[in-house]
Amino acid sequence: MSNETLEPRDWDAFRAQAHRAVDALVDHIGSPREQAGWRPVPPTVAARLRAPFSAKGVGLEAALEDAIYDVLAYPTGNAHPRFWGWVIGSGAPAAIVGDLIAAGLNANNFGSEQSAAHVELAVIDWAKDLLGYPAEATGLLVSGGSMANLAGLTVARNERGGPGVREEGLSGHTARLMVYASQETHSSVRKALELLGLGERSLSLVPVLADKTIDMGALRTAIVRDRELGRRPIALVGNAGTVNTGAVDPLAALADLAAAEKLWFHVDGAIGVPALLTARGRELLKGIERADSVALDLHKWLYMPYECGMVLVRHGGAQRRAFGVPAPYLAPGGGGTADGPFAFNDHGVQLSRGFKALKVWLALRAHGTQPFAAAIDANLDQAQRLAARIGASPELELLAPVALNVVVWRYRAPALAPDALDALNRRILTEMQTRGIAVPSGTLVDGCYALRAAITNHRSTDADFDAVVEATVALGRELTRAAAA
Ligand SMILES: *Cc1c(COP(=O)(O)O)cnc(C)c1O
């Protein structure tokens, strides 16, 4: 029989192990150029990581050793200055300390009276202010943009789907409820509508213009046609930064149309909202303050460690009308622990909730907002500069205009058929990643395979972007030569 218990027998030894973990972490993030590039997990390491657990453990010291060597060594890669794949933030060190404390504190921020409640409200108030939302607006920290879109669209369905949606569900409806968004809209919007029982066909994907923003004329036509067909339009979704190319839909025009058509206006700002800290961002995102709900991500362009997203709803009460379910075992009253300042559980899906807000609060309190604005401004400059360098190279082609922080491009090979050109660019991307040069990701733009950099990285420098331009050209030449030989 093991006499091991869950509680440390020797707190000094535990403290030493915890310090060791912090030291290893700081080594890991403190020298990102040397430490944290992406590389695949070798099969032997994967086998060790997946080994079944035994009844008798190896002890904290040995387990920590395994974590330091096998886990820290094969990360996502996003601490590295040349990581721009998907849309993945780089992680501000001050915020990491907040997550450490939150884990140790083990708060459950469901709505009772405790420090975490006030800290989360401070973060929500900051975001409301950033958006230009009124005091009555409500919000909630969630896991990310996908959950924030689901939450915002749940409120949209309940507020505009007709009376009785909560009581009857969609079974009480005959008319198909319709939601409109551009073809460039993130897959999480479709997922949300499917989860809400509206079905994929309730999402009308509207064509885009050459700059990848929604075609307002086509949108108006789609709404008129759907009404003629007896369908019931309920909401518009605007993009504040599309996932593919970073396009920003004309948010003020969408707000006007939503008001005229009595539709809910939801903005997917998973990428773009933090840009409101900059003058350029405020100009680009004008009209977002009129959205009925907004989804944003703090783990992308606010550089917060995973996970951290937020939903905000402009109208006081609407979020609670969608999510609040009374339960006697959760009722406040009496001035005890249950009497918290805000019923977080009645504003979203989760009852038990962690303390995501602390990392945001700690980083914003430590740094102030200015360094965040400066990092975002730098990323905006880097995107423009990268696009200009691509545009200036006869061997490269920029595949979409750059409004925000996403750049898509490819190597040109005029002699190649479209399929072969796609395959070549796919190879360029793979080689770039596996040789440890840089980590952009891939996508399709107008049906063409593209390399794609989404710049949400506070560690990148101009030289890093020069390197990716040079690597695209060098790999393009090398792989074309290899194919011809
Ligand atoms: C990433 C992203 C999402 C989903 O956010 P998660 O945080 O990954 O859940 C939604 N919309 C856009 C535009 C995104 O870039």
Coordinates of C-alpha atoms and ligand atoms in Angstrom, one line a residue:
M1 CA 0.0 0.0 0.0
S2 CA 1.2 3.5 -0.9
N3 CA 1.1 6.0 2.0
E4 CA 1.0 8.9 -0.5
T5 CA -1.8 11.4 0.0
L6 CA -2.9 14.3 -2.1
E7 CA -1.6 16.9 0.4
P8 CA 2.1 17.5 0.5
R9 CA 3.8 16.0 3.5
D10 CA 6.6 18.5 3.4
W11 CA 5.5 22.0 2.3
D12 CA 9.1 23.2 2.0
A13 CA 9.8 20.4 -0.5
F14 CA 6.5 21.4 -2.3
R15 CA 7.6 25.0 -2.4
A16 CA 11.0 24.0 -3.9
Q17 CA 9.3 22.0 -6.6
A18 CA 6.9 24.9 -7.4
H19 CA 9.9 27.2 -7.7
R20 CA 11.5 24.7 -10.0
A21 CA 8.4 24.8 -12.2
V22 CA 8.5 28.6 -12.3
D23 CA 12.2 28.6 -13.1
A24 CA 11.7 26.1 -16.0
L25 CA 8.8 28.3 -17.3
V26 CA 10.8 31.5 -17.2
D27 CA 13.7 29.7 -19.0
H28 CA 11.1 28.6 -21.6
I29 CA 9.5 32.0 -22.2
G30 CA 12.6 34.1 -21.4
S31 CA 14.5 33.1 -24.5
P32 CA 11.9 32.4 -27.1
R33 CA 14.2 32.6 -30.1
E34 CA 16.2 29.6 -28.7
Q35 CA 13.6 27.7 -26.7
A36 CA 10.2 27.7 -28.1
G37 CA 10.0 27.2 -31.8
W38 CA 7.6 24.6 -33.1
R39 CA 8.7 21.1 -33.8
P40 CA 6.7 17.9 -34.1
V41 CA 6.6 15.6 -31.0
P42 CA 8.9 12.6 -31.7
P43 CA 7.1 9.3 -31.4
T44 CA 9.2 8.2 -28.4
V45 CA 8.2 11.4 -26.5
A46 CA 4.5 10.9 -27.6
A47 CA 4.6 7.4 -26.2
R48 CA 6.0 8.6 -22.9
L49 CA 3.3 11.3 -22.6
R50 CA 0.6 8.8 -23.4
A51 CA 1.8 6.1 -21.0
P52 CA -1.1 4.9 -18.8
F53 CA -1.2 6.1 -15.2
S54 CA -0.2 3.6 -12.5
A55 CA -1.8 3.2 -9.1
K56 CA 1.4 4.3 -7.4
G57 CA 2.8 7.6 -8.7
V58 CA 6.3 8.6 -9.4
G59 CA 6.2 11.6 -7.1
L60 CA 6.0 15.3 -7.8
E61 CA 9.7 15.7 -8.4
A62 CA 9.9 13.0 -11.1
A63 CA 6.6 14.0 -12.7
L64 CA 7.8 17.6 -12.9
E65 CA 11.0 16.4 -14.6
D66 CA 8.8 14.7 -17.2
A67 CA 6.7 17.8 -17.7
I68 CA 9.7 20.0 -18.1
Y69 CA 11.5 17.8 -20.6
D70 CA 8.7 16.3 -22.6
V71 CA 5.9 19.0 -22.3
L72 CA 7.7 22.3 -22.4
A73 CA 10.0 21.1 -25.2
Y74 CA 7.2 20.6 -27.8
P75 CA 4.9 23.6 -27.5
T76 CA 2.3 25.1 -29.9
G77 CA 5.2 27.4 -30.8
N78 CA 3.4 30.7 -30.2
A79 CA 6.0 32.1 -27.8
H80 CA 8.3 32.3 -30.8
P81 CA 8.7 35.7 -32.6
R82 CA 8.1 34.0 -35.9
F83 CA 4.8 32.3 -35.1
W84 CA 1.9 33.7 -37.0
G85 CA -0.2 30.6 -37.7
W86 CA -4.0 30.6 -37.5
V87 CA -4.8 33.5 -35.0
I88 CA -2.8 32.6 -31.9
G89 CA -1.6 35.1 -29.4
S90 CA 1.9 35.2 -28.0
G91 CA 1.2 35.4 -24.3
A92 CA 2.3 38.4 -22.2
P93 CA 4.5 37.2 -19.3
A94 CA 2.8 39.4 -16.6
A95 CA -0.5 37.7 -17.5
I96 CA 1.1 34.3 -17.1
V97 CA 1.7 35.1 -13.4
G98 CA -2.0 36.0 -13.1
D99 CA -2.9 32.5 -14.3
L100 CA -0.4 30.9 -11.9
I101 CA -2.1 32.7 -9.0
A102 CA -5.5 31.9 -10.3
A103 CA -4.6 28.2 -10.4
G104 CA -3.3 28.3 -6.8
L105 CA -6.3 30.2 -5.6
N106 CA -8.7 27.8 -7.2
A107 CA -11.5 30.3 -7.4
N108 CA -14.9 29.3 -8.7
N109 CA -16.3 32.6 -10.0
F110 CA -19.9 31.6 -10.5
G111 CA -21.5 34.6 -8.8
S112 CA -20.8 34.5 -5.1
E113 CA -19.2 37.3 -3.2
Q114 CA -15.4 37.0 -3.5
S115 CA -12.5 39.0 -5.0
A116 CA -12.7 37.2 -8.4
A117 CA -16.2 38.6 -9.0
H118 CA -15.0 42.2 -8.6
V119 CA -11.8 41.5 -10.7
E120 CA -13.9 40.1 -13.6
L121 CA -16.3 43.0 -13.4
A122 CA -13.3 45.4 -13.7
V123 CA -12.2 43.6 -16.9
I124 CA -15.7 43.6 -18.3
D125 CA -16.1 47.3 -17.6
W126 CA -12.8 48.0 -19.3
A127 CA -14.0 46.1 -22.4
K128 CA -17.3 48.0 -22.4
D129 CA -15.5 51.2 -22.3
L130 CA -13.1 50.2 -25.1
L131 CA -16.2 49.4 -27.2
G132 CA -18.0 52.5 -26.3
Y133 CA -20.9 50.5 -24.7
P134 CA -23.3 52.1 -22.2
A135 CA -23.1 51.3 -18.5
E136 CA -26.1 49.0 -18.7
A137 CA -24.3 46.6 -21.0
T138 CA -23.4 43.2 -19.6
G139 CA -20.6 40.8 -20.4
L140 CA -18.9 37.6 -19.5
L141 CA -15.4 36.0 -19.9
V142 CA -15.7 32.8 -21.8
S143 CA -13.2 30.3 -23.3
G144 CA -12.8 32.1 -26.6
G145 CA -14.4 33.6 -29.7
S146 CA -16.4 30.4 -30.5
M147 CA -18.2 30.5 -27.1
A148 CA -18.6 34.2 -27.3
N149 CA -20.3 33.9 -30.8
L150 CA -22.5 31.1 -29.4
A151 CA -23.5 33.3 -26.4
G152 CA -24.1 36.4 -28.5
L153 CA -26.2 34.5 -31.1
T154 CA -28.2 32.8 -28.3
V155 CA -29.2 36.3 -27.0
A156 CA -30.0 37.3 -30.7
R157 CA -32.2 34.2 -31.2
N158 CA -34.1 34.8 -27.9
E159 CA -34.5 38.6 -28.4
R160 CA -35.5 38.5 -32.1
G161 CA -36.7 34.9 -32.7
G162 CA -40.2 35.7 -31.7
P163 CA -42.1 35.2 -28.5
G164 CA -41.7 32.0 -26.6
V165 CA -38.4 30.9 -28.0
R166 CA -37.2 30.0 -24.5
E167 CA -40.4 28.2 -23.6
E168 CA -41.2 26.5 -26.9
G169 CA -37.8 26.2 -28.4
L170 CA -37.8 26.3 -32.2
S171 CA -40.5 23.6 -32.3
G172 CA -43.0 26.4 -31.8
H173 CA -41.9 28.1 -35.0
T174 CA -43.0 27.5 -38.6
A175 CA -40.9 30.3 -40.3
R176 CA -37.2 29.6 -40.8
L177 CA -35.2 32.0 -38.7
M178 CA -32.4 33.6 -40.8
V179 CA -29.0 35.0 -39.9
Y180 CA -26.8 36.9 -42.4
A181 CA -23.0 37.0 -42.5
S182 CA -20.4 37.3 -45.2
Q183 CA -18.9 34.2 -46.9
E184 CA -15.6 35.0 -45.1
T185 CA -17.3 34.5 -41.7
H186 CA -15.6 32.1 -39.2
S187 CA -16.9 28.6 -38.9
S188 CA -17.8 29.1 -35.3
V189 CA -20.8 31.2 -36.4
R190 CA -22.2 28.3 -38.3
K191 CA -21.4 25.9 -35.4
A192 CA -23.3 28.2 -33.1
L193 CA -26.4 28.4 -35.3
E194 CA -26.4 24.6 -35.6
L195 CA -26.1 24.2 -31.8
L196 CA -28.9 26.7 -31.3
G197 CA -31.2 24.5 -33.4
L198 CA -31.5 26.9 -36.3
G199 CA -29.5 24.6 -38.7
E200 CA -26.9 25.4 -41.3
R201 CA -29.6 26.6 -43.7
S202 CA -30.5 29.4 -41.4
L203 CA -27.1 31.0 -42.1
S204 CA -27.2 33.0 -45.3
L205 CA -23.6 33.5 -46.5
V206 CA -23.5 36.7 -48.4
P207 CA -20.9 37.3 -51.2
V208 CA -18.0 39.7 -50.5
L209 CA -16.4 42.5 -52.5
A210 CA -12.8 42.4 -53.8
D211 CA -11.6 43.6 -50.4
K212 CA -13.4 40.6 -48.8
T213 CA -15.9 42.8 -47.0
I214 CA -19.6 42.0 -47.1
D215 CA -21.4 43.1 -50.3
M216 CA -24.2 45.3 -48.8
G217 CA -26.2 45.2 -52.0
A218 CA -26.3 41.4 -52.0
L219 CA -27.1 41.4 -48.3
R220 CA -30.2 43.7 -48.8
T221 CA -31.3 41.5 -51.7
A222 CA -31.0 38.4 -49.6
I223 CA -33.1 39.8 -46.8
V224 CA -35.9 41.0 -49.2
R225 CA -35.9 37.6 -50.9
D226 CA -36.1 35.7 -47.7
R227 CA -39.0 37.8 -46.4
E228 CA -40.8 37.1 -49.7
L229 CA -40.2 33.4 -49.1
G230 CA -41.8 33.6 -45.7
R231 CA -38.6 33.3 -43.8
R232 CA -37.9 35.4 -40.7
P233 CA -34.6 37.4 -40.7
I234 CA -33.4 37.8 -37.1
A235 CA -29.8 38.9 -37.1
L236 CA -26.8 40.3 -39.0
V237 CA -23.3 39.2 -38.2
G238 CA -20.5 41.7 -39.0
N239 CA -16.8 40.8 -39.0
A240 CA -14.3 43.0 -37.2
G241 CA -11.4 41.1 -38.9
T242 CA -12.2 38.1 -40.9
V243 CA -10.2 35.0 -40.2
N244 CA -8.9 34.5 -43.7
T245 CA -7.7 38.0 -44.6
G246 CA -8.5 40.3 -41.7
A247 CA -11.2 42.2 -43.6
V248 CA -13.4 44.5 -41.6
D249 CA -17.0 44.7 -42.7
P250 CA -18.6 48.2 -42.9
L251 CA -19.9 48.0 -39.4
A252 CA -21.7 51.4 -39.4
A253 CA -23.6 50.5 -42.6
L254 CA -24.5 47.1 -41.0
A255 CA -25.7 48.8 -37.9
D256 CA -27.9 51.1 -40.1
L257 CA -29.4 48.2 -42.0
A258 CA -30.0 46.2 -38.8
A259 CA -31.9 49.1 -37.3
A260 CA -33.9 49.6 -40.5
E261 CA -34.8 45.9 -40.7
K262 CA -35.2 45.5 -36.9
L263 CA -32.5 42.8 -36.8
W264 CA -30.0 42.0 -34.1
F265 CA -26.5 43.1 -35.0
H266 CA -23.8 40.8 -33.7
V267 CA -20.1 41.5 -34.4
D268 CA -17.5 38.8 -34.5
G269 CA -14.6 40.8 -33.2
A270 CA -12.5 37.8 -32.2
I271 CA -9.5 39.3 -34.1
G272 CA -10.1 43.0 -34.3
V273 CA -11.6 44.4 -31.1
P274 CA -8.3 44.9 -29.3
A275 CA -7.3 47.2 -32.2
L276 CA -9.7 49.7 -30.7
L277 CA -6.8 50.6 -28.4
T278 CA -5.2 52.3 -31.5
A279 CA -6.3 55.3 -33.6
R280 CA -6.3 53.2 -36.8
G281 CA -8.4 50.5 -35.2
R282 CA -11.0 52.9 -33.9
E283 CA -11.3 54.4 -37.4
L284 CA -11.6 50.9 -39.1
L285 CA -14.1 49.6 -36.5
K286 CA -16.4 52.6 -36.5
G287 CA -20.0 51.5 -35.8
I288 CA -19.0 48.6 -33.5
E289 CA -20.4 50.6 -30.6
R290 CA -23.8 50.2 -32.1
A291 CA -23.7 46.4 -32.2
D292 CA -26.2 44.6 -30.0
S293 CA -23.6 42.0 -29.0
V294 CA -19.9 41.6 -29.6
A295 CA -17.6 38.5 -29.4
L296 CA -14.0 39.2 -28.7
D297 CA -10.9 37.2 -27.9
L298 CA -8.2 38.3 -25.4
H299 CA -6.0 35.3 -26.1
K300 CA -5.4 36.5 -29.7
W301 CA -4.6 40.2 -30.1
L302 CA -4.5 41.1 -26.5
Y303 CA -1.7 38.6 -26.0
M304 CA -3.4 36.9 -23.0
P305 CA -2.5 33.3 -22.2
Y306 CA -5.1 30.7 -23.3
E307 CA -8.0 30.6 -22.7
C308 CA -9.7 34.0 -22.7
G309 CA -12.6 35.4 -24.7
M310 CA -15.5 37.6 -23.9
V311 CA -19.0 38.3 -24.9
L312 CA -20.7 41.7 -24.4
V313 CA -24.3 42.5 -24.8
R314 CA -25.3 46.1 -25.2
H315 CA -28.8 46.0 -23.6
G316 CA -29.1 45.6 -19.9
G317 CA -31.1 42.5 -19.1
A318 CA -31.0 40.8 -22.5
Q319 CA -28.1 38.4 -21.6
R320 CA -29.8 37.4 -18.4
R321 CA -33.1 36.8 -20.2
A322 CA -31.3 34.3 -22.4
F323 CA -29.3 32.5 -19.8
G324 CA -30.8 33.0 -16.4
V325 CA -32.5 30.0 -14.9
P326 CA -33.5 30.3 -11.2
A327 CA -32.5 27.5 -8.9
P328 CA -33.1 27.5 -5.1
Y329 CA -29.6 26.1 -4.4
L330 CA -28.1 29.2 -6.2
A331 CA -30.4 31.9 -4.9
P332 CA -28.8 34.9 -3.3
G333 CA -30.0 36.6 -0.2
G334 CA -29.2 37.1 3.4
G335 CA -26.0 39.0 2.9
G336 CA -23.8 35.9 3.0
T337 CA -21.4 34.4 0.5
A338 CA -24.2 33.9 -2.1
D339 CA -24.7 37.7 -2.4
G340 CA -22.2 38.4 -5.1
P341 CA -22.2 41.6 -7.2
F342 CA -23.1 39.8 -10.4
A343 CA -24.7 36.4 -11.3
F344 CA -22.1 35.3 -13.8
N345 CA -23.8 31.9 -14.0
D346 CA -27.0 33.6 -15.2
H347 CA -25.2 35.3 -18.1
G348 CA -23.7 32.3 -19.9
V349 CA -23.6 28.5 -20.2
Q350 CA -21.2 27.7 -17.4
L351 CA -22.1 27.5 -13.7
S352 CA -18.6 26.6 -12.4
R353 CA -16.2 29.1 -13.8
G354 CA -12.5 29.6 -13.3
F355 CA -10.7 32.9 -12.7
K356 CA -9.6 33.9 -16.2
A357 CA -10.0 37.6 -15.3
L358 CA -7.0 37.7 -13.0
K359 CA -4.5 37.4 -15.8
V360 CA -6.1 40.2 -17.7
W361 CA -6.5 42.4 -14.6
L362 CA -2.9 41.8 -13.5
A363 CA -1.4 42.6 -16.9
L364 CA -3.6 45.7 -17.5
R365 CA -2.8 46.9 -14.0
A366 CA 0.9 46.2 -14.3
H367 CA 1.4 47.7 -17.7
G368 CA -1.5 50.0 -18.3
T369 CA -3.2 50.0 -21.6
Q370 CA -0.4 51.9 -23.5
P371 CA 2.0 49.1 -24.1
F372 CA -0.8 46.9 -25.4
A373 CA -1.8 49.7 -27.8
A374 CA 1.9 50.0 -28.9
A375 CA 2.2 46.3 -29.5
I376 CA -1.0 46.3 -31.6
D377 CA 0.2 49.4 -33.5
A378 CA 3.5 47.6 -34.2
N379 CA 1.6 44.6 -35.5
L380 CA -0.5 46.8 -37.8
D381 CA 2.7 48.4 -39.2
Q382 CA 4.3 45.0 -39.6
A383 CA 1.4 43.7 -41.6
Q384 CA 1.6 46.7 -43.9
R385 CA 5.3 46.3 -44.3
L386 CA 5.1 42.6 -45.0
A387 CA 2.4 43.2 -47.6
A388 CA 4.6 45.9 -49.2
R389 CA 7.6 43.6 -49.3
I390 CA 5.5 40.9 -50.9
G391 CA 4.1 43.3 -53.4
A392 CA 7.6 44.5 -54.3
S393 CA 8.9 41.0 -55.1
P394 CA 8.3 39.8 -58.7
E395 CA 8.4 36.2 -57.4
L396 CA 5.6 36.7 -54.8
E397 CA 1.9 37.7 -55.0
L398 CA -0.2 39.3 -52.4
L399 CA -3.6 37.6 -52.4
A400 CA -5.8 40.1 -50.6
P401 CA -5.5 43.7 -49.4
V402 CA -4.4 44.2 -45.8
A403 CA -6.8 46.1 -43.6
L404 CA -5.7 44.8 -40.2
N405 CA -3.1 42.3 -39.2
V406 CA -3.6 39.3 -41.6
V407 CA -1.5 38.9 -44.7
V408 CA -2.0 36.2 -47.4
W409 CA 0.5 35.5 -50.2
R410 CA 2.0 32.9 -52.4
Y411 CA 5.1 32.2 -54.5
R412 CA 4.5 32.7 -58.2
A413 CA 5.5 30.2 -60.8
P414 CA 3.8 31.3 -64.1
A415 CA 4.8 28.1 -65.8
L416 CA 2.8 26.0 -63.4
A417 CA -0.9 24.9 -63.7
P418 CA -3.1 26.1 -60.8
D419 CA -3.1 22.6 -59.1
A420 CA 0.7 22.4 -59.3
L421 CA 1.1 26.0 -58.0
D422 CA -1.1 25.1 -55.0
A423 CA 0.9 22.0 -54.3
L424 CA 4.2 24.0 -54.5
N425 CA 2.9 26.6 -52.1
R426 CA 1.7 23.9 -49.7
R427 CA 5.2 22.4 -49.8
I428 CA 6.8 25.8 -49.2
L429 CA 4.7 26.2 -46.0
T430 CA 5.5 22.7 -44.8
E431 CA 9.2 23.2 -45.3
M432 CA 9.1 26.6 -43.7
Q433 CA 7.5 25.1 -40.6
T434 CA 9.5 21.9 -40.4
R435 CA 12.9 23.5 -41.0
G436 CA 12.1 25.9 -38.1
I437 CA 12.2 29.0 -40.2
A438 CA 8.8 30.4 -39.3
V439 CA 5.2 29.3 -38.7
P440 CA 2.6 30.9 -40.9
S441 CA -0.4 28.7 -41.7
G442 CA -2.3 27.9 -44.9
T443 CA -5.7 28.8 -46.3
L444 CA -7.6 29.2 -49.6
V445 CA -8.1 32.7 -51.0
D446 CA -10.4 32.8 -54.0
G447 CA -9.7 29.1 -54.4
C448 CA -5.9 29.6 -54.4
Y449 CA -3.6 28.0 -51.8
A450 CA -2.1 30.8 -49.7
L451 CA 0.4 31.2 -47.0
R452 CA -1.1 33.3 -44.2
A453 CA 0.4 35.3 -41.4
A454 CA -2.0 36.6 -38.7
I455 CA 0.2 38.9 -36.7
T456 CA -0.8 38.8 -33.0
N457 CA 2.7 38.5 -31.7
H458 CA 4.3 41.1 -29.5
R459 CA 7.8 39.6 -29.9
S460 CA 8.0 39.8 -33.7
T461 CA 10.4 42.3 -35.3
D462 CA 10.8 43.7 -38.9
A463 CA 13.7 41.3 -39.4
D464 CA 11.4 38.3 -38.7
F465 CA 9.1 39.4 -41.5
D466 CA 12.0 40.0 -43.8
A467 CA 13.0 36.4 -43.1
V468 CA 9.7 35.0 -44.0
V469 CA 9.6 36.9 -47.3
E470 CA 13.2 35.7 -48.1
A471 CA 12.3 32.2 -47.1
T472 CA 9.3 32.1 -49.4
V473 CA 11.4 33.1 -52.4
A474 CA 14.3 30.8 -51.5
L475 CA 12.1 27.8 -50.9
G476 CA 10.0 28.5 -54.0
R477 CA 13.2 28.5 -56.1
E478 CA 14.6 25.5 -54.4
L479 CA 11.4 23.4 -54.7
T480 CA 10.8 24.4 -58.3
R481 CA 14.4 23.4 -59.2
A482 CA 14.0 20.1 -57.4
A483 CA 10.7 19.4 -59.2
A484 CA 12.3 20.2 -62.6
A485 CA 15.4 18.1 -62.0
Ligands
LIG1 C1 -10.4 32.5 -33.8 C2 -11.7 33.1 -34.3 C3 -12.9 32.7 -33.8 C4 -13.0 31.6 -32.7 O1 -12.4 32.0 -31.5 P1 -11.7 30.9 -30.6 O2 -11.1 31.7 -29.5 O3 -10.7 30.1 -31.3 O4 -12.8 30.0 -30.1 C5 -14.1 33.3 -34.2 N1 -14.0 34.2 -35.2 C6 -12.8 34.6 -35.7 C7 -12.8 35.7 -36.7 C8 -11.6 34.1 -35.3 O5 -10.5 34.5 -35.8

